[in-house]
Amino acid sequence: MPPECLPESSVSTDSESVIWMLKRIKEVGGSQDDMLLVYLVQIRCRTELACPAWNGALTKKDIKVLESIQKTAVKIILGNKFSSYKAALEMLKIPTLESRRYKLCISFSKKTVKSKKFAPWFKLMEKQTRSGQKYSIPKTRTITYRKSPLIYLTEILNNWEQWRKKLYILLLLLSLLLLCYILYYGTYELLLLRKIFYQKDIPFTKYLYKRVYRMIFKINTVKTIKQTNMYHP
């Protein structure tokens, strides 16, 4: 989509023309939840219409213009409670429009890759590179094509795949550390319990050992003994 066709003016004008709903609801005496619902259903959806097609071509100015729509709506909803835009978003529990558009683009890209009809849009890398990119980015000669949705969505998918690999490696390391922790402290606990049981001559220790093995994680010794009634006062 060329820069002159961006929805910066049309979307903002269309959304600002609907903000009067919030003012009218507030004058009538509507609650904060009612105004928030009207904003989410009637106004915010207009700023996200077909965003995967034009989000990659937005400039910083366009992002600020679109974000100002939500800022105005939040001011009307909160009224005197409004202190700052960030605090208002945390109070209403809604994300910024920029982050929400990015999530929608990621969701659209992942669904497109799974589609049999549109999967050929994204071509896999023939050879692995140091960057670790999974999908090849088409070469561009013009700025207009560089800002096209195909390039933008391909970059998003590559970033998502790299982030998923890092998360997988991190989870693998955490699982190994957890396994080492269980093996070390679990064995130490069993030896300690066995010593206590033999000193106090507690019966059915084999049954208790099986239960400890099944639980895997650390157990509360006193609680387990009371539940099984295998102790003598």
JSON list of C-alpha atoms in Angstrom, two decimals:
[
{"chain": "A", "resi": 1, "resn": "MET", "atom": "CA", "xyz": [0.00, 0.00, 0.00]},
{"chain": "A", "resi": 2, "resn": "PRO", "atom": "CA", "xyz": [1.54, 3.36, -1.00]},
{"chain": "A", "resi": 3, "resn": "PRO", "atom": "CA", "xyz": [2.11, 5.99, 1.72]},
{"chain": "A", "resi": 4, "resn": "GLU", "atom": "CA", "xyz": [-0.50, 8.33, 0.29]},
{"chain": "A", "resi": 5, "resn": "CYS", "atom": "CA", "xyz": [-3.17, 5.63, 0.80]},
{"chain": "A", "resi": 6, "resn": "LEU", "atom": "CA", "xyz": [-2.46, 5.04, 4.47]},
{"chain": "A", "resi": 7, "resn": "PRO", "atom": "CA", "xyz": [-5.50, 5.11, 6.80]},
{"chain": "A", "resi": 8, "resn": "GLU", "atom": "CA", "xyz": [-3.91, 7.70, 9.10]},
{"chain": "A", "resi": 9, "resn": "SER", "atom": "CA", "xyz": [-6.37, 10.40, 8.07]},
{"chain": "A", "resi": 10, "resn": "SER", "atom": "CA", "xyz": [-9.42, 8.31, 7.17]},
{"chain": "A", "resi": 11, "resn": "VAL", "atom": "CA", "xyz": [-9.30, 6.05, 10.23]},
{"chain": "A", "resi": 12, "resn": "SER", "atom": "CA", "xyz": [-8.64, 8.89, 12.65]},
{"chain": "A", "resi": 13, "resn": "THR", "atom": "CA", "xyz": [-11.41, 11.03, 11.16]},
{"chain": "A", "resi": 14, "resn": "ASP", "atom": "CA", "xyz": [-13.87, 8.14, 11.19]},
{"chain": "A", "resi": 15, "resn": "SER", "atom": "CA", "xyz": [-13.03, 7.22, 14.79]},
{"chain": "A", "resi": 16, "resn": "GLU", "atom": "CA", "xyz": [-13.12, 10.78, 16.07]},
{"chain": "A", "resi": 17, "resn": "SER", "atom": "CA", "xyz": [-16.59, 11.21, 14.57]},
{"chain": "A", "resi": 18, "resn": "VAL", "atom": "CA", "xyz": [-17.84, 8.32, 16.72]},
{"chain": "A", "resi": 19, "resn": "ILE", "atom": "CA", "xyz": [-16.29, 9.56, 19.99]},
{"chain": "A", "resi": 20, "resn": "TRP", "atom": "CA", "xyz": [-19.37, 11.73, 20.47]},
{"chain": "A", "resi": 21, "resn": "MET", "atom": "CA", "xyz": [-21.09, 8.51, 21.61]},
{"chain": "A", "resi": 22, "resn": "LEU", "atom": "CA", "xyz": [-18.94, 8.48, 24.75]},
{"chain": "A", "resi": 23, "resn": "LYS", "atom": "CA", "xyz": [-19.70, 12.13, 25.49]},
{"chain": "A", "resi": 24, "resn": "ARG", "atom": "CA", "xyz": [-23.41, 11.52, 25.01]},
{"chain": "A", "resi": 25, "resn": "ILE", "atom": "CA", "xyz": [-23.40, 8.43, 27.27]},
{"chain": "A", "resi": 26, "resn": "LYS", "atom": "CA", "xyz": [-21.54, 10.38, 29.95]},
{"chain": "A", "resi": 27, "resn": "GLU", "atom": "CA", "xyz": [-24.07, 13.25, 29.78]},
{"chain": "A", "resi": 28, "resn": "VAL", "atom": "CA", "xyz": [-26.96, 10.79, 30.14]},
{"chain": "A", "resi": 29, "resn": "GLY", "atom": "CA", "xyz": [-25.30, 9.26, 33.21]},
{"chain": "A", "resi": 30, "resn": "GLY", "atom": "CA", "xyz": [-23.78, 6.07, 31.83]},
{"chain": "A", "resi": 31, "resn": "SER", "atom": "CA", "xyz": [-21.33, 4.12, 33.93]},
{"chain": "A", "resi": 32, "resn": "GLN", "atom": "CA", "xyz": [-17.62, 3.73, 33.25]},
{"chain": "A", "resi": 33, "resn": "ASP", "atom": "CA", "xyz": [-18.12, 0.10, 32.18]},
{"chain": "A", "resi": 34, "resn": "ASP", "atom": "CA", "xyz": [-20.78, 1.13, 29.65]},
{"chain": "A", "resi": 35, "resn": "MET", "atom": "CA", "xyz": [-18.53, 3.76, 28.08]},
{"chain": "A", "resi": 36, "resn": "LEU", "atom": "CA", "xyz": [-15.60, 1.34, 27.96]},
{"chain": "A", "resi": 37, "resn": "LEU", "atom": "CA", "xyz": [-17.75, -1.28, 26.24]},
{"chain": "A", "resi": 38, "resn": "VAL", "atom": "CA", "xyz": [-18.94, 1.24, 23.63]},
{"chain": "A", "resi": 39, "resn": "TYR", "atom": "CA", "xyz": [-15.33, 2.27, 22.99]},
{"chain": "A", "resi": 40, "resn": "LEU", "atom": "CA", "xyz": [-14.13, -1.31, 22.52]},
{"chain": "A", "resi": 41, "resn": "VAL", "atom": "CA", "xyz": [-17.03, -2.31, 20.26]},
{"chain": "A", "resi": 42, "resn": "GLN", "atom": "CA", "xyz": [-17.67, 0.86, 18.27]},
{"chain": "A", "resi": 43, "resn": "ILE", "atom": "CA", "xyz": [-14.42, 2.87, 18.18]},
{"chain": "A", "resi": 44, "resn": "ARG", "atom": "CA", "xyz": [-11.33, 0.75, 18.70]},
{"chain": "A", "resi": 45, "resn": "CYS", "atom": "CA", "xyz": [-12.32, -1.78, 16.05]},
{"chain": "A", "resi": 46, "resn": "ARG", "atom": "CA", "xyz": [-12.24, 1.03, 13.47]},
{"chain": "A", "resi": 47, "resn": "THR", "atom": "CA", "xyz": [-8.56, 1.70, 14.18]},
{"chain": "A", "resi": 48, "resn": "GLU", "atom": "CA", "xyz": [-7.71, -1.99, 13.63]},
{"chain": "A", "resi": 49, "resn": "LEU", "atom": "CA", "xyz": [-9.59, -2.66, 10.40]},
{"chain": "A", "resi": 50, "resn": "ALA", "atom": "CA", "xyz": [-7.30, -4.65, 8.04]},
{"chain": "A", "resi": 51, "resn": "CYS", "atom": "CA", "xyz": [-4.25, -3.54, 10.06]},
{"chain": "A", "resi": 52, "resn": "PRO", "atom": "CA", "xyz": [-1.94, -6.29, 8.68]},
{"chain": "A", "resi": 53, "resn": "ALA", "atom": "CA", "xyz": [-2.18, -4.56, 5.29]},
{"chain": "A", "resi": 54, "resn": "TRP", "atom": "CA", "xyz": [-0.99, -1.13, 6.45]},
{"chain": "A", "resi": 55, "resn": "ASN", "atom": "CA", "xyz": [0.60, -1.41, 9.90]},
{"chain": "A", "resi": 56, "resn": "GLY", "atom": "CA", "xyz": [4.10, -1.91, 8.50]},
{"chain": "A", "resi": 57, "resn": "ALA", "atom": "CA", "xyz": [3.97, 1.36, 6.54]},
{"chain": "A", "resi": 58, "resn": "LEU", "atom": "CA", "xyz": [2.99, 3.58, 9.47]},
{"chain": "A", "resi": 59, "resn": "THR", "atom": "CA", "xyz": [5.36, 6.36, 10.49]},
{"chain": "A", "resi": 60, "resn": "LYS", "atom": "CA", "xyz": [5.90, 7.62, 14.04]},
{"chain": "A", "resi": 61, "resn": "LYS", "atom": "CA", "xyz": [3.53, 10.49, 13.28]},
{"chain": "A", "resi": 62, "resn": "ASP", "atom": "CA", "xyz": [0.81, 8.09, 12.12]},
{"chain": "A", "resi": 63, "resn": "ILE", "atom": "CA", "xyz": [1.24, 5.96, 15.27]},
{"chain": "A", "resi": 64, "resn": "LYS", "atom": "CA", "xyz": [0.85, 9.05, 17.49]},
{"chain": "A", "resi": 65, "resn": "VAL", "atom": "CA", "xyz": [-2.28, 10.16, 15.60]},
{"chain": "A", "resi": 66, "resn": "LEU", "atom": "CA", "xyz": [-3.91, 6.75, 16.00]},
{"chain": "A", "resi": 67, "resn": "GLU", "atom": "CA", "xyz": [-2.87, 6.52, 19.65]},
{"chain": "A", "resi": 68, "resn": "SER", "atom": "CA", "xyz": [-4.39, 9.94, 20.33]},
{"chain": "A", "resi": 69, "resn": "ILE", "atom": "CA", "xyz": [-7.83, 8.48, 19.53]},
{"chain": "A", "resi": 70, "resn": "GLN", "atom": "CA", "xyz": [-7.61, 6.05, 22.43]},
{"chain": "A", "resi": 71, "resn": "LYS", "atom": "CA", "xyz": [-6.10, 8.74, 24.66]},
{"chain": "A", "resi": 72, "resn": "THR", "atom": "CA", "xyz": [-9.09, 11.02, 24.00]},
{"chain": "A", "resi": 73, "resn": "ALA", "atom": "CA", "xyz": [-11.55, 8.19, 24.66]},
{"chain": "A", "resi": 74, "resn": "VAL", "atom": "CA", "xyz": [-9.80, 7.25, 27.90]},
{"chain": "A", "resi": 75, "resn": "LYS", "atom": "CA", "xyz": [-9.94, 10.87, 29.10]},
{"chain": "A", "resi": 76, "resn": "ILE", "atom": "CA", "xyz": [-13.69, 10.96, 28.52]},
{"chain": "A", "resi": 77, "resn": "ILE", "atom": "CA", "xyz": [-14.25, 7.62, 30.26]},
{"chain": "A", "resi": 78, "resn": "LEU", "atom": "CA", "xyz": [-12.20, 8.39, 33.39]},
{"chain": "A", "resi": 79, "resn": "GLY", "atom": "CA", "xyz": [-12.92, 12.12, 33.63]},
{"chain": "A", "resi": 80, "resn": "ASN", "atom": "CA", "xyz": [-11.31, 13.58, 36.77]},
{"chain": "A", "resi": 81, "resn": "LYS", "atom": "CA", "xyz": [-9.60, 10.26, 37.55]},
{"chain": "A", "resi": 82, "resn": "PHE", "atom": "CA", "xyz": [-7.35, 10.66, 34.48]},
{"chain": "A", "resi": 83, "resn": "SER", "atom": "CA", "xyz": [-3.76, 11.48, 35.46]},
{"chain": "A", "resi": 84, "resn": "SER", "atom": "CA", "xyz": [-1.63, 10.02, 32.67]},
{"chain": "A", "resi": 85, "resn": "TYR", "atom": "CA", "xyz": [-2.18, 7.85, 29.61]},
{"chain": "A", "resi": 86, "resn": "LYS", "atom": "CA", "xyz": [-0.12, 4.93, 30.96]},
{"chain": "A", "resi": 87, "resn": "ALA", "atom": "CA", "xyz": [-1.86, 4.95, 34.32]},
{"chain": "A", "resi": 88, "resn": "ALA", "atom": "CA", "xyz": [-5.25, 5.16, 32.62]},
{"chain": "A", "resi": 89, "resn": "LEU", "atom": "CA", "xyz": [-4.52, 2.06, 30.51]},
{"chain": "A", "resi": 90, "resn": "GLU", "atom": "CA", "xyz": [-3.52, 0.13, 33.64]},
{"chain": "A", "resi": 91, "resn": "MET", "atom": "CA", "xyz": [-6.68, 1.26, 35.39]},
{"chain": "A", "resi": 92, "resn": "LEU", "atom": "CA", "xyz": [-8.94, 0.20, 32.52]},
{"chain": "A", "resi": 93, "resn": "LYS", "atom": "CA", "xyz": [-6.80, -2.90, 31.77]},
{"chain": "A", "resi": 94, "resn": "ILE", "atom": "CA", "xyz": [-6.46, -2.26, 28.04]},
{"chain": "A", "resi": 95, "resn": "PRO", "atom": "CA", "xyz": [-3.24, -2.27, 25.92]},
{"chain": "A", "resi": 96, "resn": "THR", "atom": "CA", "xyz": [-1.96, 0.44, 23.64]},
{"chain": "A", "resi": 97, "resn": "LEU", "atom": "CA", "xyz": [-3.20, 0.44, 20.05]},
{"chain": "A", "resi": 98, "resn": "GLU", "atom": "CA", "xyz": [0.33, -0.10, 18.74]},
{"chain": "A", "resi": 99, "resn": "SER", "atom": "CA", "xyz": [0.92, -3.27, 20.79]},
{"chain": "A", "resi": 100, "resn": "ARG", "atom": "CA", "xyz": [-2.54, -4.57, 19.96]},
{"chain": "A", "resi": 101, "resn": "ARG", "atom": "CA", "xyz": [-2.02, -4.07, 16.21]},
{"chain": "A", "resi": 102, "resn": "TYR", "atom": "CA", "xyz": [1.30, -5.91, 16.46]},
{"chain": "A", "resi": 103, "resn": "LYS", "atom": "CA", "xyz": [-0.39, -8.88, 18.15]},
{"chain": "A", "resi": 104, "resn": "LEU", "atom": "CA", "xyz": [-3.08, -8.94, 15.48]},
{"chain": "A", "resi": 105, "resn": "CYS", "atom": "CA", "xyz": [-0.42, -8.96, 12.77]},
{"chain": "A", "resi": 106, "resn": "ILE", "atom": "CA", "xyz": [1.40, -11.86, 14.46]},
{"chain": "A", "resi": 107, "resn": "SER", "atom": "CA", "xyz": [-1.85, -13.82, 14.73]},
{"chain": "A", "resi": 108, "resn": "PHE", "atom": "CA", "xyz": [-2.65, -13.13, 11.07]},
{"chain": "A", "resi": 109, "resn": "SER", "atom": "CA", "xyz": [0.84, -14.23, 9.96]},
{"chain": "A", "resi": 110, "resn": "LYS", "atom": "CA", "xyz": [0.68, -17.52, 11.87]},
{"chain": "A", "resi": 111, "resn": "LYS", "atom": "CA", "xyz": [-2.75, -18.30, 10.45]},
{"chain": "A", "resi": 112, "resn": "THR", "atom": "CA", "xyz": [-1.55, -17.46, 6.94]},
{"chain": "A", "resi": 113, "resn": "VAL", "atom": "CA", "xyz": [1.40, -19.86, 7.20]},
{"chain": "A", "resi": 114, "resn": "LYS", "atom": "CA", "xyz": [-0.98, -22.68, 8.16]},
{"chain": "A", "resi": 115, "resn": "SER", "atom": "CA", "xyz": [-3.31, -21.94, 5.24]},
{"chain": "A", "resi": 116, "resn": "LYS", "atom": "CA", "xyz": [-2.84, -24.08, 2.13]},
{"chain": "A", "resi": 117, "resn": "LYS", "atom": "CA", "xyz": [-3.91, -21.25, -0.13]},
{"chain": "A", "resi": 118, "resn": "PHE", "atom": "CA", "xyz": [-1.74, -18.44, 1.24]},
{"chain": "A", "resi": 119, "resn": "ALA", "atom": "CA", "xyz": [1.21, -20.38, 2.69]},
{"chain": "A", "resi": 120, "resn": "PRO", "atom": "CA", "xyz": [3.29, -19.82, -0.52]},
{"chain": "A", "resi": 121, "resn": "TRP", "atom": "CA", "xyz": [3.49, -16.15, 0.41]},
{"chain": "A", "resi": 122, "resn": "PHE", "atom": "CA", "xyz": [6.24, -17.03, 2.88]},
{"chain": "A", "resi": 123, "resn": "LYS", "atom": "CA", "xyz": [9.17, -19.00, 1.45]},
{"chain": "A", "resi": 124, "resn": "LEU", "atom": "CA", "xyz": [11.51, -20.95, 3.69]},
{"chain": "A", "resi": 125, "resn": "MET", "atom": "CA", "xyz": [15.23, -20.21, 3.70]},
{"chain": "A", "resi": 126, "resn": "GLU", "atom": "CA", "xyz": [17.20, -22.56, 1.48]},
{"chain": "A", "resi": 127, "resn": "LYS", "atom": "CA", "xyz": [20.28, -22.35, 3.69]},
{"chain": "A", "resi": 128, "resn": "GLN", "atom": "CA", "xyz": [20.63, -21.59, 7.37]},
{"chain": "A", "resi": 129, "resn": "THR", "atom": "CA", "xyz": [22.26, -18.25, 8.12]},
{"chain": "A", "resi": 130, "resn": "ARG", "atom": "CA", "xyz": [23.82, -16.74, 11.24]},
{"chain": "A", "resi": 131, "resn": "SER", "atom": "CA", "xyz": [20.76, -14.58, 11.76]},
{"chain": "A", "resi": 132, "resn": "GLY", "atom": "CA", "xyz": [18.68, -17.74, 12.20]},
{"chain": "A", "resi": 133, "resn": "GLN", "atom": "CA", "xyz": [15.84, -16.52, 9.99]},
{"chain": "A", "resi": 134, "resn": "LYS", "atom": "CA", "xyz": [13.34, -19.18, 9.00]},
{"chain": "A", "resi": 135, "resn": "TYR", "atom": "CA", "xyz": [11.63, -17.31, 6.14]},
{"chain": "A", "resi": 136, "resn": "SER", "atom": "CA", "xyz": [13.43, -15.49, 3.36]},
{"chain": "A", "resi": 137, "resn": "ILE", "atom": "CA", "xyz": [12.70, -11.78, 2.96]},
{"chain": "A", "resi": 138, "resn": "PRO", "atom": "CA", "xyz": [12.16, -10.75, -0.69]},
{"chain": "A", "resi": 139, "resn": "LYS", "atom": "CA", "xyz": [14.66, -8.26, -2.10]},
{"chain": "A", "resi": 140, "resn": "THR", "atom": "CA", "xyz": [13.27, -4.77, -2.63]},
{"chain": "A", "resi": 141, "resn": "ARG", "atom": "CA", "xyz": [14.30, -1.88, -4.86]},
{"chain": "A", "resi": 142, "resn": "THR", "atom": "CA", "xyz": [11.74, 0.74, -3.92]},
{"chain": "A", "resi": 143, "resn": "ILE", "atom": "CA", "xyz": [10.61, 2.23, -0.61]},
{"chain": "A", "resi": 144, "resn": "THR", "atom": "CA", "xyz": [6.99, 1.49, -1.45]},
{"chain": "A", "resi": 145, "resn": "TYR", "atom": "CA", "xyz": [7.64, -2.24, -1.82]},
{"chain": "A", "resi": 146, "resn": "ARG", "atom": "CA", "xyz": [9.86, -2.14, 1.28]},
{"chain": "A", "resi": 147, "resn": "LYS", "atom": "CA", "xyz": [6.81, -0.99, 3.28]},
{"chain": "A", "resi": 148, "resn": "SER", "atom": "CA", "xyz": [4.50, -3.59, 1.75]},
{"chain": "A", "resi": 149, "resn": "PRO", "atom": "CA", "xyz": [2.63, -6.02, 4.05]},
{"chain": "A", "resi": 150, "resn": "LEU", "atom": "CA", "xyz": [4.48, -9.05, 2.67]},
{"chain": "A", "resi": 151, "resn": "ILE", "atom": "CA", "xyz": [7.87, -7.76, 3.84]},
{"chain": "A", "resi": 152, "resn": "TYR", "atom": "CA", "xyz": [6.47, -6.62, 7.17]},
{"chain": "A", "resi": 153, "resn": "LEU", "atom": "CA", "xyz": [4.69, -9.90, 7.93]},
{"chain": "A", "resi": 154, "resn": "THR", "atom": "CA", "xyz": [7.76, -11.93, 6.94]},
{"chain": "A", "resi": 155, "resn": "GLU", "atom": "CA", "xyz": [9.92, -9.95, 9.37]},
{"chain": "A", "resi": 156, "resn": "ILE", "atom": "CA", "xyz": [7.34, -10.46, 12.09]},
{"chain": "A", "resi": 157, "resn": "LEU", "atom": "CA", "xyz": [7.36, -14.21, 11.54]},
{"chain": "A", "resi": 158, "resn": "ASN", "atom": "CA", "xyz": [11.17, -14.33, 11.68]},
{"chain": "A", "resi": 159, "resn": "ASN", "atom": "CA", "xyz": [11.18, -12.37, 14.94]},
{"chain": "A", "resi": 160, "resn": "TRP", "atom": "CA", "xyz": [8.51, -14.67, 16.35]},
{"chain": "A", "resi": 161, "resn": "GLU", "atom": "CA", "xyz": [10.45, -17.81, 15.42]},
{"chain": "A", "resi": 162, "resn": "GLN", "atom": "CA", "xyz": [13.66, -16.47, 16.98]},
{"chain": "A", "resi": 163, "resn": "TRP", "atom": "CA", "xyz": [11.82, -15.55, 20.17]},
{"chain": "A", "resi": 164, "resn": "ARG", "atom": "CA", "xyz": [10.21, -19.01, 20.31]},
{"chain": "A", "resi": 165, "resn": "LYS", "atom": "CA", "xyz": [13.60, -20.71, 19.94]},
{"chain": "A", "resi": 166, "resn": "LYS", "atom": "CA", "xyz": [15.05, -18.67, 22.80]},
{"chain": "A", "resi": 167, "resn": "LEU", "atom": "CA", "xyz": [12.04, -19.49, 24.96]},
{"chain": "A", "resi": 168, "resn": "TYR", "atom": "CA", "xyz": [12.37, -23.20, 24.15]},
{"chain": "A", "resi": 169, "resn": "ILE", "atom": "CA", "xyz": [16.06, -23.19, 25.13]},
{"chain": "A", "resi": 170, "resn": "LEU", "atom": "CA", "xyz": [15.26, -21.35, 28.35]},
{"chain": "A", "resi": 171, "resn": "LEU", "atom": "CA", "xyz": [12.51, -23.81, 29.29]},
{"chain": "A", "resi": 172, "resn": "LEU", "atom": "CA", "xyz": [14.84, -26.71, 28.52]},
{"chain": "A", "resi": 173, "resn": "LEU", "atom": "CA", "xyz": [17.52, -25.31, 30.83]},
{"chain": "A", "resi": 174, "resn": "LEU", "atom": "CA", "xyz": [14.99, -24.68, 33.58]},
{"chain": "A", "resi": 175, "resn": "SER", "atom": "CA", "xyz": [13.66, -28.23, 33.28]},
{"chain": "A", "resi": 176, "resn": "LEU", "atom": "CA", "xyz": [17.19, -29.64, 33.56]},
{"chain": "A", "resi": 177, "resn": "LEU", "atom": "CA", "xyz": [17.87, -27.52, 36.64]},
{"chain": "A", "resi": 178, "resn": "LEU", "atom": "CA", "xyz": [14.58, -28.64, 38.17]},
{"chain": "A", "resi": 179, "resn": "LEU", "atom": "CA", "xyz": [15.43, -32.28, 37.47]},
{"chain": "A", "resi": 180, "resn": "CYS", "atom": "CA", "xyz": [18.84, -31.91, 39.13]},
{"chain": "A", "resi": 181, "resn": "TYR", "atom": "CA", "xyz": [17.22, -30.20, 42.10]},
{"chain": "A", "resi": 182, "resn": "ILE", "atom": "CA", "xyz": [14.66, -33.02, 42.50]},
{"chain": "A", "resi": 183, "resn": "LEU", "atom": "CA", "xyz": [17.26, -35.75, 42.19]},
{"chain": "A", "resi": 184, "resn": "TYR", "atom": "CA", "xyz": [19.59, -34.16, 44.73]},
{"chain": "A", "resi": 185, "resn": "TYR", "atom": "CA", "xyz": [17.18, -32.93, 47.40]},
{"chain": "A", "resi": 186, "resn": "GLY", "atom": "CA", "xyz": [14.67, -35.74, 46.81]},
{"chain": "A", "resi": 187, "resn": "THR", "atom": "CA", "xyz": [17.31, -38.39, 47.52]},
{"chain": "A", "resi": 188, "resn": "TYR", "atom": "CA", "xyz": [18.51, -36.46, 50.59]},
{"chain": "A", "resi": 189, "resn": "GLU", "atom": "CA", "xyz": [14.95, -36.27, 51.96]},
{"chain": "A", "resi": 190, "resn": "LEU", "atom": "CA", "xyz": [14.38, -39.99, 51.48]},
{"chain": "A", "resi": 191, "resn": "LEU", "atom": "CA", "xyz": [17.56, -40.84, 53.34]},
{"chain": "A", "resi": 192, "resn": "LEU", "atom": "CA", "xyz": [16.61, -38.47, 56.15]},
{"chain": "A", "resi": 193, "resn": "LEU", "atom": "CA", "xyz": [13.09, -39.94, 56.39]},
{"chain": "A", "resi": 194, "resn": "ARG", "atom": "CA", "xyz": [14.44, -43.46, 56.39]},
{"chain": "A", "resi": 195, "resn": "LYS", "atom": "CA", "xyz": [16.75, -42.61, 59.29]},
{"chain": "A", "resi": 196, "resn": "ILE", "atom": "CA", "xyz": [13.88, -41.06, 61.30]},
{"chain": "A", "resi": 197, "resn": "PHE", "atom": "CA", "xyz": [11.53, -43.98, 60.59]},
{"chain": "A", "resi": 198, "resn": "TYR", "atom": "CA", "xyz": [14.04, -46.63, 61.71]},
{"chain": "A", "resi": 199, "resn": "GLN", "atom": "CA", "xyz": [14.86, -44.70, 64.88]},
{"chain": "A", "resi": 200, "resn": "LYS", "atom": "CA", "xyz": [11.19, -44.41, 65.86]},
{"chain": "A", "resi": 201, "resn": "ASP", "atom": "CA", "xyz": [10.32, -47.91, 64.63]},
{"chain": "A", "resi": 202, "resn": "ILE", "atom": "CA", "xyz": [7.48, -46.67, 62.39]},
{"chain": "A", "resi": 203, "resn": "PRO", "atom": "CA", "xyz": [5.77, -49.44, 60.36]},
{"chain": "A", "resi": 204, "resn": "PHE", "atom": "CA", "xyz": [4.78, -49.43, 56.67]},
{"chain": "A", "resi": 205, "resn": "THR", "atom": "CA", "xyz": [7.83, -47.42, 55.61]},
{"chain": "A", "resi": 206, "resn": "LYS", "atom": "CA", "xyz": [7.85, -49.09, 52.20]},
{"chain": "A", "resi": 207, "resn": "TYR", "atom": "CA", "xyz": [4.34, -47.81, 51.54]},
{"chain": "A", "resi": 208, "resn": "LEU", "atom": "CA", "xyz": [5.40, -44.30, 52.52]},
{"chain": "A", "resi": 209, "resn": "TYR", "atom": "CA", "xyz": [8.47, -44.48, 50.28]},
{"chain": "A", "resi": 210, "resn": "LYS", "atom": "CA", "xyz": [6.26, -45.25, 47.28]},
{"chain": "A", "resi": 211, "resn": "ARG", "atom": "CA", "xyz": [4.08, -42.27, 48.05]},
{"chain": "A", "resi": 212, "resn": "VAL", "atom": "CA", "xyz": [7.12, -40.01, 48.28]},
{"chain": "A", "resi": 213, "resn": "TYR", "atom": "CA", "xyz": [8.41, -41.23, 44.92]},
{"chain": "A", "resi": 214, "resn": "ARG", "atom": "CA", "xyz": [5.03, -40.53, 43.30]},
{"chain": "A", "resi": 215, "resn": "MET", "atom": "CA", "xyz": [4.83, -37.01, 44.66]},
{"chain": "A", "resi": 216, "resn": "ILE", "atom": "CA", "xyz": [8.29, -36.19, 43.13]},
{"chain": "A", "resi": 217, "resn": "PHE", "atom": "CA", "xyz": [8.44, -32.71, 44.65]},
{"chain": "A", "resi": 218, "resn": "LYS", "atom": "CA", "xyz": [9.39, -31.92, 48.22]},
{"chain": "A", "resi": 219, "resn": "ILE", "atom": "CA", "xyz": [6.84, -33.04, 50.78]},
{"chain": "A", "resi": 220, "resn": "ASN", "atom": "CA", "xyz": [5.85, -31.96, 54.23]},
{"chain": "A", "resi": 221, "resn": "THR", "atom": "CA", "xyz": [7.01, -34.83, 56.44]},
{"chain": "A", "resi": 222, "resn": "VAL", "atom": "CA", "xyz": [4.76, -34.19, 59.42]},
{"chain": "A", "resi": 223, "resn": "LYS", "atom": "CA", "xyz": [1.65, -33.67, 57.27]},
{"chain": "A", "resi": 224, "resn": "THR", "atom": "CA", "xyz": [2.21, -36.90, 55.33]},
{"chain": "A", "resi": 225, "resn": "ILE", "atom": "CA", "xyz": [2.75, -38.93, 58.51]},
{"chain": "A", "resi": 226, "resn": "LYS", "atom": "CA", "xyz": [-0.43, -37.56, 60.08]},
{"chain": "A", "resi": 227, "resn": "GLN", "atom": "CA", "xyz": [-2.50, -38.30, 56.96]},
{"chain": "A", "resi": 228, "resn": "THR", "atom": "CA", "xyz": [-1.34, -41.91, 56.78]},
{"chain": "A", "resi": 229, "resn": "ASN", "atom": "CA", "xyz": [-1.58, -42.45, 60.59]},
{"chain": "A", "resi": 230, "resn": "MET", "atom": "CA", "xyz": [1.81, -44.12, 60.61]},
{"chain": "A", "resi": 231, "resn": "TYR", "atom": "CA", "xyz": [3.30, -42.50, 63.67]},
{"chain": "A", "resi": 232, "resn": "HIS", "atom": "CA", "xyz": [3.26, -43.24, 67.38]},
{"chain": "A", "resi": 233, "resn": "PRO", "atom": "CA", "xyz": [2.94, -40.42, 69.95]}
]
